[in-house]
Amino acid sequence: MNVATPNPTSAERAEKLQGLGCKRKRVEDVRFTQGKGNYVDDLKLPRMLYGDFVRSPHAHARIKSIDTSKAKAVPGVLAVLTAADLKPLGLHYMPTLAGDVAAVLAEEKVLFQNQEVAFIIAEDRYIAADAAELVEVEYEALPVVIDPFKAMAPDAPVLREDIKDKTDGAHGKRKHYNHIFEWQMGDREATDLAFRKADVTIKELISYQRVHPCPLETCQAVASFDKITSELTLWGTFQAPHVIRTVASLISKIPEHKIHVIAPDIGGGFGNKVGAYPGYICAIVASIVTGRPVKWVEDRIENLSTTAFARDYHMTTEIACTKDGKVTGLRVHTLADHGAFDACADPSKWPAGFFNIVTGSYDFPVAHVAVDGVYTNKAPGGVAYRCSFRVTEAAYCIERAMDIMAQKLGMDPAEFRMKNLIRREQFPYVSALGWEYDSGDYHTALQKALDTVGYRQLRAEQKAKREAFKRGETRELMGIGVIFFTEIVGAGPSRNCDILGIAMFDSAEIRIHPTGSVIARLGTKSQGQGHETTYAQIIATEIGLAADNIAIEEGNTDTAPYGLGTYGSRSTPVSGAATAMAARKIKAKAQMIAAHLLEVHDDDLEWDIDRFRVRGNPERFKTMTELAWAAYNNVPPGMEPGLEAVSYYDPPNMTYPFGAYICVADIDADTGVTKIRRFYALDDCGTRINPMIIEGQIHGGLTEAFGIAMGQEIHYDAEGNVTTASLMDYFLPTAVETPRWETDWTTTPSPHHPIGAKGVGESPNVGGVPCFANAVNDAFAFLGSTHIQMPHDNWRTWTVANKLGLHA
Amino acid sequence: MIPGSFAYHRPTSVSEAVLLLDSLGDEARALAGGHSLIPMMKLRLASPAHLIDLGGIGELRSLREEAGEIVIGAMTTQHELIGSQLLSAKIPILSETSLLIADPQVRYLGTIGGNVANGDPGNDLPAVMICLNATYDVTGKSGPRRIAARDFYQGAYFTALEPGEIVTAIRIPVPQAGHGYAYEKLKRKIGDYATAAAAVVLSMSGGKVVACSIGLTNVAETPLWAEEAAGIIVGSTLDAATVKKAVAAAEAITAPASDARGPAIYRTKMAGVMLARALARARQRAGA
Ligand SMILES: Cc1cc2nc3c(=O)[nH]c(=O)nc-3n(C[C@H](O)[C@H](O)[C@H](O)COP(=O)(O)OP(=O)(O)OC[C@H]3O[C@@H](n4cnc5c(N)ncnc54)[C@H](O)[C@@H]3O)c2cc1C
């Protein structure tokens, strides 16, 4: 099997692999760009039924009665489920990832508008919708709690009657019947002392509004229960299919091996598709009851108003500082609005996620954070919308606060940051709130950003424009936003990260076929991240087989090894590491086979791109393709044939991607319309697997960040009606609104990751949001404004200008 | 997002459509491009038992000049308004406005007739029709009649149409050659209805405004004809003080709702800003 082609150079051989660092085109786009993806709603099974919910029009009401008789009488309706049907099965409530329970179908009360009350099962989707209108529910409206700051008032209405007497929650003592948990980190006394000794302090309530991940594909599932074999197959939009199977088994008591969970192509998740929803449970129950497959597909309004929201963090933030601009302490108290049930998707021991990354990129000697979670009459959730757990909230909080402090000190915000960034020689750096940052070179990154955009010139232009504004020569205000963020991703080490007791490792299984083509299966699940492309690149470089000959499979719990799924930028840090480790096992075995074939000792071989060659005699070699063949017919005596490996990777630490972003905004003072003139994003995600995918991830994340900062809000009126539950009012930017993105990078590999990669999918959302916000705030700073709440949509920005007297 | 059930009819003449609408009564609705009606049906805010699709009626699809008027068949799409050379030459504000409606997908199907007959204060064309002093040709069981755009709008989704009547054509007197025009629309994103918008058509002579008409979109239950504001402009050189007075007069007739586009006060003020900008742009475009 010797190759007869003229000898390719090393560079040509490496290029053919399309391995690490290659701008390989996304292989999944071949089907996606032709409309040939295969999503849950594309699934059509024989005799399939359709489900639809009857939902509550009230935000808080007692259910006096439910009459389903008219709905059941509609031809084509098979059944109507209510809490009364689920209760005997113990399924009217389901456990949440946060240690609470959430109603599947409301029993005695509804706690948020559009809450699920009954589930219609019908022959087609239209009949189901018609019948839903015929279910008669009698409600007695109750007073609502919408403002989280009023949730713990002594006379606040009791929301969760099911747990009102429980003084202990999943995370310790509850202070009030609407209180969920209090979570603290850091040294309170030392922090208080730092504030007492400080020359300068600031204090500001920095709120991050409730938003929604709003993936283009909504949440959906098809459940099919086979009464003969007692096996359940569940297709769904699952970011974490294995966890869904385990949870489904625990609550349905169906043995785990009789449950087959399949996540086909997913049209975006962004955290919205991590948890379990009433629709999944109802589809399963409906299939068990009817013995037929049942499909449930959310519409856009249901997605925006009922399945997991994000943020809703209200952060009272204080910084202590010396008069020459050295930070000496940070104190944050957060009020977290979790809605009606605590359904946050965090590692179980972290009720406020990794919010203690809130010291950011700065060398705070001391800090203290406390987070109080409360119930309100809003939809449950609190997921990580394109960020690691509560990291966007933390980054927004510290980056706004740093600007406010710089303003008070009269210092340039970039200079203030330079002065306080953690220095290169301090890594690995242990933060005041307990994280060990793996690696970083922050000053180099920020300096590169400032130089590239011409920061000095921009400030000079701004100065001139401000003077012209004061003279009445222009109505435009120019703002410059500068931020530096540190992400914490790759959850995570089993010593501190688990979900419902399952450690947050992840996995990869690689099989090399005799001809040298490969299939690899992973415990994660791509929702657009391009895993089929990038995992293959890792393997290609590790074992020297071309990425084009490597198939990547995820999402089928029958075939893929167990894993915790894709969110929190964990796929590359955890499954990417598992992939490299599994590949290395294969390579080690291949080396022994090569030694056997070349009749030398293992140690006499060296690796050369796609082959093992004999040291000092490079003409004698065996390529990986040859070794794959040999693995099935000519292995050393005593060795098992075959070439496969599995790795379960328990990461030793998180990874800490970082970046410096700069935004220039021009604001029309008369309308509030804000144009993003320029946006520069420098990201350091360690080793770069595929620069094109990284760029795509950054473009997407920045676009979402732009949406959040400039307009997104899930808004409730005083009665608890959700007023922004369609894409007319929930701001999803189109190509027309989206600014042009400039991307850049530095590379500081992670010292503990097998290939040095850190993860990147979420960085642009984490860094982007505060950067837009800082630009808008900066535009008004010279008029004495310190903090403007998001979102920075036209009317709010106009209102700021109006209050500052700019329309007189 | 799943509509109720309905029967679908596709007449091929106006008389047949009118007959169907009359015989089916309240339960029937005319369907044009469907881009206002179908979303309402999906939300079950409208549940007509019969849809009378006007798409098969050839006589409703025309665009011609006739005795000093441009006559546009009701089923002419918004996309066609943008592409029409006749309109670009004679009434360019119509193309300019149409380009600001929704997005290309909506405009390929959405019609001028549906847009003006719908009665949604968010629609852009009604204020322009009021500004241009258009009249609508209407037909019902008691025969054809004409209604001035300025008399047509009575409240949100309430118009002067009698039950069973349809708009067959829109007649617009050709504005004076050399007129200046502008439609200024503030919106949050592509595909959004106006936070506020202003339509201006004016003529100048010797540096002074000799004729002016103003319409406002989405700042009241109906599109508004800002007659007093236009009166203030006429005779002026569009100097800052006069514009300020006209803006105040226009703001005074607004009564917008507070919604996600902003509180009422903001939308009123934006009507003023849009008007000032439309006046400035119309002036630049006006001959002499
Ligand atoms: C996402 C989106 C954004 C939009 N943004 C805008 C915007 O920015 N500006 C804007 O102006 N519009 C906007 N629209 C509405 C769009 O322009 C519609 O096409 C228009 O309002 C209705 O025209 P239609 O032909 O689609 O009518 P249909 O939806 O078919 O009908 C609308 C109503 O008018 C009645 N009707 C239709 N034709 C006639 C007739 N000839 N005689 C009597 N009654 C009739 C129907 O019975 C119905 O009640 C938007 C629509 C969408 C979906």
CSV table of N, CA, C and O in Angstrom, one decimal, chain A residues 125-126 129-130 133 299-301 668 670-673 724 727-734 736-737 793-795 798-799, chain B residues 1-5 43-44 47 186-193 195 259-263 265-266 269-270 273-274 277:
chain,number,residue,atom,x,y,z
A,125,ARG,N,-53.0,19.8,13.8
A,125,ARG,CA,-52.6,21.0,14.6
A,125,ARG,C,-53.8,22.1,14.6
A,125,ARG,O,-53.9,22.8,15.6
A,126,TYR,N,-54.6,22.1,13.6
A,126,TYR,CA,-55.7,23.0,13.5
A,126,TYR,C,-56.8,22.6,14.5
A,126,TYR,O,-57.4,23.5,15.2
A,129,ALA,N,-55.8,23.6,18.0
A,129,ALA,CA,-56.0,25.0,18.3
A,129,ALA,C,-57.4,25.4,18.4
A,129,ALA,O,-57.8,26.2,19.3
A,130,ASP,N,-58.3,24.8,17.6
A,130,ASP,CA,-59.7,25.1,17.7
A,130,ASP,C,-60.2,24.6,19.1
A,130,ASP,O,-61.0,25.3,19.8
A,133,GLU,N,-59.5,26.7,22.3
A,133,GLU,CA,-60.4,27.8,22.5
A,133,GLU,C,-61.6,27.4,23.3
A,133,GLU,O,-62.3,28.3,23.8
A,299,ASP,N,-45.1,28.1,19.3
A,299,ASP,CA,-45.1,29.2,18.3
A,299,ASP,C,-44.2,30.3,18.9
A,299,ASP,O,-43.7,30.2,20.1
A,300,ARG,N,-44.0,31.4,18.2
A,300,ARG,CA,-43.1,32.4,18.6
A,300,ARG,C,-43.6,33.1,19.9
A,300,ARG,O,-42.8,33.4,20.8
A,301,ILE,N,-44.9,33.3,20.0
A,301,ILE,CA,-45.3,34.0,21.2
A,301,ILE,C,-45.1,33.1,22.4
A,301,ILE,O,-44.7,33.6,23.5
A,668,ASP,N,-28.3,60.7,17.6
A,668,ASP,CA,-29.1,61.8,17.2
A,668,ASP,C,-29.9,62.3,18.4
A,668,ASP,O,-30.8,61.7,18.9
A,670,ASP,N,-32.1,64.5,18.9
A,670,ASP,CA,-33.5,64.8,18.7
A,670,ASP,C,-34.4,63.6,18.6
A,670,ASP,O,-35.6,63.8,18.8
A,671,THR,N,-33.9,62.5,18.2
A,671,THR,CA,-34.7,61.3,18.1
A,671,THR,C,-34.3,60.1,19.0
A,671,THR,O,-35.0,59.2,19.2
A,672,GLY,N,-33.1,60.2,19.5
A,672,GLY,CA,-32.5,59.1,20.2
A,672,GLY,C,-32.0,58.0,19.3
A,672,GLY,O,-31.5,57.0,19.8
A,673,VAL,N,-32.1,58.1,18.0
A,673,VAL,CA,-31.6,57.1,17.1
A,673,VAL,C,-30.1,57.0,17.3
A,673,VAL,O,-29.4,58.0,17.2
A,724,THR,N,-44.2,42.2,25.0
A,724,THR,CA,-43.2,42.2,23.9
A,724,THR,C,-43.0,40.8,23.4
A,724,THR,O,-41.8,40.4,23.2
A,727,LEU,N,-42.1,39.3,17.4
A,727,LEU,CA,-40.9,39.9,16.8
A,727,LEU,C,-41.2,41.3,16.3
A,727,LEU,O,-40.3,41.9,15.8
A,728,MET,N,-42.4,41.7,16.4
A,728,MET,CA,-42.7,43.1,16.0
A,728,MET,C,-42.1,44.0,17.1
A,728,MET,O,-41.5,45.0,16.9
A,729,ASP,N,-42.2,43.5,18.4
A,729,ASP,CA,-41.7,44.4,19.5
A,729,ASP,C,-40.5,43.8,20.2
A,729,ASP,O,-39.8,44.6,20.9
A,730,TYR,N,-40.2,42.6,20.0
A,730,TYR,CA,-39.0,42.0,20.6
A,730,TYR,C,-37.9,42.2,19.6
A,730,TYR,O,-37.9,41.6,18.5
A,731,PHE,N,-36.9,43.0,19.9
A,731,PHE,CA,-35.9,43.5,18.9
A,731,PHE,C,-34.9,42.4,18.4
A,731,PHE,O,-34.0,42.1,19.2
A,732,LEU,N,-35.2,41.8,17.3
A,732,LEU,CA,-34.2,40.9,16.7
A,732,LEU,C,-33.6,41.6,15.5
A,732,LEU,O,-34.3,41.8,14.5
A,733,PRO,N,-32.4,42.1,15.6
A,733,PRO,CA,-31.9,42.9,14.5
A,733,PRO,C,-31.8,42.1,13.1
A,733,PRO,O,-31.5,40.9,13.2
A,734,THR,N,-32.0,42.8,12.0
A,734,THR,CA,-31.9,42.1,10.7
A,734,THR,C,-30.5,42.6,10.2
A,734,THR,O,-29.8,43.4,10.8
A,736,VAL,N,-30.0,44.7,8.0
A,736,VAL,CA,-30.0,46.1,7.8
A,736,VAL,C,-29.6,46.9,9.0
A,736,VAL,O,-28.8,47.8,8.9
A,737,GLU,N,-30.1,46.5,10.2
A,737,GLU,CA,-29.7,47.2,11.4
A,737,GLU,C,-28.3,46.9,11.9
A,737,GLU,O,-27.7,47.6,12.6
A,793,ASP,N,-32.9,51.8,23.5
A,793,ASP,CA,-33.7,52.0,22.3
A,793,ASP,C,-34.0,53.5,22.1
A,793,ASP,O,-33.6,54.3,23.0
A,794,ASN,N,-34.5,53.8,21.0
A,794,ASN,CA,-34.7,55.2,20.6
A,794,ASN,C,-35.3,56.0,21.7
A,794,ASN,O,-34.9,57.1,22.1
A,795,TRP,N,-36.5,55.6,22.2
A,795,TRP,CA,-37.2,56.5,23.1
A,795,TRP,C,-36.5,56.6,24.4
A,795,TRP,O,-36.6,57.7,25.0
A,798,TRP,N,-33.8,59.1,23.9
A,798,TRP,CA,-34.3,60.4,23.7
A,798,TRP,C,-34.7,61.0,25.1
A,798,TRP,O,-34.5,62.2,25.4
A,799,THR,N,-35.3,60.1,25.9
A,799,THR,CA,-35.7,60.5,27.2
A,799,THR,C,-34.6,61.0,28.1
A,799,THR,O,-34.7,62.0,28.8
B,1,MET,N,-50.9,31.0,16.8
B,1,MET,CA,-50.5,31.3,15.4
B,1,MET,C,-51.2,30.3,14.4
B,1,MET,O,-50.7,30.2,13.3
B,2,ILE,N,-52.3,29.7,14.8
B,2,ILE,CA,-53.0,28.8,13.9
B,2,ILE,C,-54.4,29.4,13.7
B,2,ILE,O,-55.1,29.5,14.7
B,3,PRO,N,-54.7,29.8,12.5
B,3,PRO,CA,-56.0,30.4,12.3
B,3,PRO,C,-57.2,29.4,12.4
B,3,PRO,O,-57.0,28.2,12.3
B,4,GLY,N,-58.4,30.0,12.6
B,4,GLY,CA,-59.6,29.1,12.6
B,4,GLY,C,-59.9,28.7,11.2
B,4,GLY,O,-59.2,29.1,10.2
B,5,SER,N,-60.9,27.9,11.0
B,5,SER,CA,-61.2,27.4,9.7
B,5,SER,C,-62.0,28.4,8.9
B,5,SER,O,-62.8,29.2,9.5
B,43,LEU,N,-53.5,35.2,14.9
B,43,LEU,CA,-53.6,35.5,16.3
B,43,LEU,C,-55.0,35.3,16.8
B,43,LEU,O,-55.4,35.6,17.9
B,44,ARG,N,-55.9,34.9,15.9
B,44,ARG,CA,-57.3,34.7,16.1
B,44,ARG,C,-58.0,36.0,16.6
B,44,ARG,O,-59.0,36.0,17.4
B,47,SER,N,-61.6,36.1,12.7
B,47,SER,CA,-61.9,34.7,12.4
B,47,SER,C,-63.0,34.7,11.3
B,47,SER,O,-64.1,34.2,11.6
B,186,LEU,N,-39.9,57.4,11.2
B,186,LEU,CA,-39.0,56.9,12.2
B,186,LEU,C,-39.5,55.5,12.6
B,186,LEU,O,-40.6,55.4,13.0
B,187,LYS,N,-38.6,54.6,12.5
B,187,LYS,CA,-39.0,53.2,12.9
B,187,LYS,C,-37.8,52.6,13.6
B,187,LYS,O,-36.7,53.0,13.5
B,188,ARG,N,-38.1,51.4,14.3
B,188,ARG,CA,-37.1,50.8,15.1
B,188,ARG,C,-36.2,49.9,14.3
B,188,ARG,O,-35.0,49.7,14.6
B,189,LYS,N,-36.8,49.3,13.3
B,189,LYS,CA,-36.0,48.4,12.4
B,189,LYS,C,-36.8,48.2,11.1
B,189,LYS,O,-38.0,48.6,11.0
B,190,ILE,N,-36.1,47.5,10.2
B,190,ILE,CA,-36.8,47.1,9.0
B,190,ILE,C,-38.0,46.2,9.3
B,190,ILE,O,-37.9,45.4,10.2
B,191,GLY,N,-39.1,46.5,8.7
B,191,GLY,CA,-40.3,45.7,8.9
B,191,GLY,C,-41.2,46.3,10.1
B,191,GLY,O,-42.2,45.7,10.4
B,192,ASP,N,-40.8,47.4,10.6
B,192,ASP,CA,-41.6,48.0,11.7
B,192,ASP,C,-42.5,49.1,11.2
B,192,ASP,O,-42.2,49.8,10.2
B,193,TYR,N,-43.6,49.2,11.9
B,193,TYR,CA,-44.5,50.4,11.6
B,193,TYR,C,-43.9,51.6,12.2
B,193,TYR,O,-43.0,51.5,13.1
B,195,THR,N,-42.9,54.8,14.3
B,195,THR,CA,-43.1,55.4,15.7
B,195,THR,C,-43.8,56.7,15.4
B,195,THR,O,-44.7,57.1,16.2
B,259,ASP,N,-46.7,52.8,23.5
B,259,ASP,CA,-46.5,51.3,23.3
B,259,ASP,C,-45.0,51.1,23.3
B,259,ASP,O,-44.2,52.0,23.7
B,260,ALA,N,-44.6,49.9,22.8
B,260,ALA,CA,-43.2,49.6,22.9
B,260,ALA,C,-42.3,50.5,22.0
B,260,ALA,O,-41.1,50.6,22.1
B,261,ARG,N,-42.9,51.3,21.1
B,261,ARG,CA,-42.2,52.3,20.3
B,261,ARG,C,-41.8,53.5,21.2
B,261,ARG,O,-41.0,54.3,20.8
B,262,GLY,N,-42.6,53.7,22.3
B,262,GLY,CA,-42.3,54.8,23.2
B,262,GLY,C,-43.5,55.3,23.8
B,262,GLY,O,-44.6,55.0,23.3
B,263,PRO,N,-43.4,56.2,24.8
B,263,PRO,CA,-44.5,56.8,25.4
B,263,PRO,C,-45.1,57.8,24.5
B,263,PRO,O,-44.5,58.3,23.6
B,265,ILE,N,-45.7,61.0,24.7
B,265,ILE,CA,-45.1,62.2,24.6
B,265,ILE,C,-43.9,62.1,23.5
B,265,ILE,O,-43.7,63.0,22.7
B,266,TYR,N,-43.2,61.0,23.6
B,266,TYR,CA,-42.1,60.8,22.6
B,266,TYR,C,-42.7,60.7,21.2
B,266,TYR,O,-42.1,61.4,20.3
B,269,LYS,N,-43.6,64.1,19.9
B,269,LYS,CA,-42.4,64.9,19.6
B,269,LYS,C,-41.8,64.4,18.3
B,269,LYS,O,-41.2,65.2,17.5
B,270,MET,N,-41.8,63.1,18.1
B,270,MET,CA,-41.2,62.5,16.9
B,270,MET,C,-42.0,62.9,15.7
B,270,MET,O,-41.4,63.1,14.6
B,273,VAL,N,-40.6,66.2,14.9
B,273,VAL,CA,-39.2,66.1,14.3
B,273,VAL,C,-39.3,65.6,12.9
B,273,VAL,O,-38.6,66.1,11.9
B,274,MET,N,-40.2,64.6,12.6
B,274,MET,CA,-40.3,64.0,11.3
B,274,MET,C,-40.9,65.1,10.3
B,274,MET,O,-40.4,65.2,9.2
B,277,ARG,N,-38.2,67.6,9.4
B,277,ARG,CA,-37.2,67.0,8.5
B,277,ARG,C,-37.8,66.9,7.1
B,277,ARG,O,-37.2,67.1,6.1
